[in-house]
């Protein structure tokens, strides 16, 4: 057997050449203010020594500037695209990446982009991209073999604080109760993009009293009534958007309880993108408009009249009581009267007797009377009432007058209000006993009967004379007197 000898071991070291490349981070779209678009591009060039089948991924980082609300000491990962192209969001930017406000894309094999649809103040700062190279190991898995970070890129813009100004203008001035109050609130903004507005209509009785919310309108145009709104008066309240930046509030049927100061409290809201929740930007209150008026109820007048002042027995007498309204005249349905009729037997007498009455609900009451005549009350219209005396007698002669109590639905309080009692002047009604007129028929009947009897007697006499009395021949008397005597 030949001799065998083993040499000393020789160390052979195989070193893998790491891929090499150049990174260039640049701004494609630079924002000039908050809520504007931003786009950064990380370009990978001069790639060398990347193994066959190797891949590259990217990680984006952000370091906040001092005074912007972020942490200026530490860099925060925005997100990354691994070797498979999967998105791995950072903890701080996770919600914005999921909603699409922030996106990471690979537009070309060697270009990665970071996009902000809407920027915020905290987005100002230093941005950097880290590109990693990946290759397949002997087990078939991708492993990271190298990573290189770009130079930081500063993104900053002048901060313009959003401002909101609201001006209230009186459209309809209220001077009496029941009128309509309307005011307009016009919004002017600065450094605000596409926004939505929420409106609060608020009021207070005095500058030192508590504030009440009348109505609210959300940015999504949802209308709600405040707790200070009377449920029975909600139909009188209107709040609507009358223009791109104008809102109108209207209150119908103003009452005394509505007096005070009114204004708009408007808040501007923004959305990063459709479907997201509203974010408050800023708010402001308008100037205050005052509702101030005094209660001036309507004025009433009364008058009594009759077409005739003299009637005959068994005729119907009509006495009309008319009422007039002046000033702030209420509607027909908001007006009612209590009317009472009185009778005085002697002209100018002090003793009066109530004849009949009608209350404001239309219920008629007749008093007990000694006369055989009857009375009724007729309502011709809202302001006119008639007293009808049927079958008048001599005892109905005398003075009549009416007393009225008006009731009206106050536009200022919304309640029925009793007005002052009104008394009309007096008119005298005469029931005349017509002697000649009462004798005309008896005399006519008597004369007619006498003439009839006379004519009947004449005709009857003629008939009797014609039928009973006849003409006979004349016999001459004898000259012989002795014979005549003997004959006699």
PDB file of N, CA, C and O in Angstrom, residues 436-448:
ATOM      1  N   UNK A 436    -157.619 103.443  11.018  1.00  0.00           N
ATOM      2  CA  UNK A 436    -158.273 103.445   9.704  1.00  0.00           C
ATOM      3  C   UNK A 436    -158.045 102.120   8.980  1.00  0.00           C
ATOM      4  O   UNK A 436    -158.941 101.557   8.389  1.00  0.00           O
ATOM      5  N   UNK A 437    -156.768 101.662   9.053  1.00  0.00           N
ATOM      6  CA  UNK A 437    -156.475 100.401   8.373  1.00  0.00           C
ATOM      7  C   UNK A 437    -157.269  99.253   9.000  1.00  0.00           C
ATOM      8  O   UNK A 437    -157.709  98.326   8.305  1.00  0.00           O
ATOM      9  N   UNK A 438    -157.476  99.338  10.325  1.00  0.00           N
ATOM     10  CA  UNK A 438    -158.228  98.263  10.969  1.00  0.00           C
ATOM     11  C   UNK A 438    -159.721  98.337  10.651  1.00  0.00           C
ATOM     12  O   UNK A 438    -160.435  97.336  10.735  1.00  0.00           O
ATOM     13  N   UNK A 439    -160.231  99.567  10.318  1.00  0.00           N
ATOM     14  CA  UNK A 439    -161.645  99.711   9.997  1.00  0.00           C
ATOM     15  C   UNK A 439    -161.932  99.536   8.522  1.00  0.00           C
ATOM     16  O   UNK A 439    -163.112  99.440   8.127  1.00  0.00           O
ATOM     17  N   UNK A 440    -160.927  99.551   7.707  1.00  0.00           N
ATOM     18  CA  UNK A 440    -161.173  99.470   6.266  1.00  0.00           C
ATOM     19  C   UNK A 440    -161.892  98.188   5.886  1.00  0.00           C
ATOM     20  O   UNK A 440    -162.917  98.210   5.177  1.00  0.00           O
ATOM     21  N   UNK A 441    -161.447  97.108   6.376  1.00  0.00           N
ATOM     22  CA  UNK A 441    -162.082  95.847   6.015  1.00  0.00           C
ATOM     23  C   UNK A 441    -163.515  95.730   6.566  1.00  0.00           C
ATOM     24  O   UNK A 441    -164.446  95.358   5.837  1.00  0.00           O
ATOM     25  N   UNK A 442    -163.748  96.071   7.871  1.00  0.00           N
ATOM     26  CA  UNK A 442    -165.152  96.025   8.339  1.00  0.00           C
ATOM     27  C   UNK A 442    -166.072  96.940   7.553  1.00  0.00           C
ATOM     28  O   UNK A 442    -167.204  96.563   7.223  1.00  0.00           O
ATOM     29  N   UNK A 443    -165.623  98.175   7.298  1.00  0.00           N
ATOM     30  CA  UNK A 443    -166.466  99.091   6.524  1.00  0.00           C
ATOM     31  C   UNK A 443    -166.706  98.563   5.126  1.00  0.00           C
ATOM     32  O   UNK A 443    -167.828  98.643   4.598  1.00  0.00           O
ATOM     33  N   UNK A 444    -165.668  98.025   4.542  1.00  0.00           N
ATOM     34  CA  UNK A 444    -165.831  97.493   3.194  1.00  0.00           C
ATOM     35  C   UNK A 444    -166.819  96.334   3.194  1.00  0.00           C
ATOM     36  O   UNK A 444    -167.704  96.237   2.325  1.00  0.00           O
ATOM     37  N   UNK A 445    -166.644  95.475   4.222  1.00  0.00           N
ATOM     38  CA  UNK A 445    -167.588  94.358   4.310  1.00  0.00           C
ATOM     39  C   UNK A 445    -169.008  94.859   4.556  1.00  0.00           C
ATOM     40  O   UNK A 445    -169.989  94.337   3.982  1.00  0.00           O
ATOM     41  N   UNK A 446    -169.216  95.896   5.432  1.00  0.00           N
ATOM     42  CA  UNK A 446    -170.555  96.420   5.732  1.00  0.00           C
ATOM     43  C   UNK A 446    -171.220  97.065   4.527  1.00  0.00           C
ATOM     44  O   UNK A 446    -172.397  96.817   4.215  1.00  0.00           O
ATOM     45  N   UNK A 447    -170.460  97.909   3.826  1.00  0.00           N
ATOM     46  CA  UNK A 447    -171.009  98.572   2.634  1.00  0.00           C
ATOM     47  C   UNK A 447    -171.367  97.538   1.587  1.00  0.00           C
ATOM     48  O   UNK A 447    -172.426  97.588   0.935  1.00  0.00           O
ATOM     49  N   UNK A 448    -170.471  96.601   1.425  1.00  0.00           N
ATOM     50  CA  UNK A 448    -170.734  95.566   0.423  1.00  0.00           C
ATOM     51  C   UNK A 448    -171.987  94.766   0.798  1.00  0.00           C
ATOM     52  O   UNK A 448    -172.839  94.452  -0.064  1.00  0.00           O
TER      53      UNK A 448
END
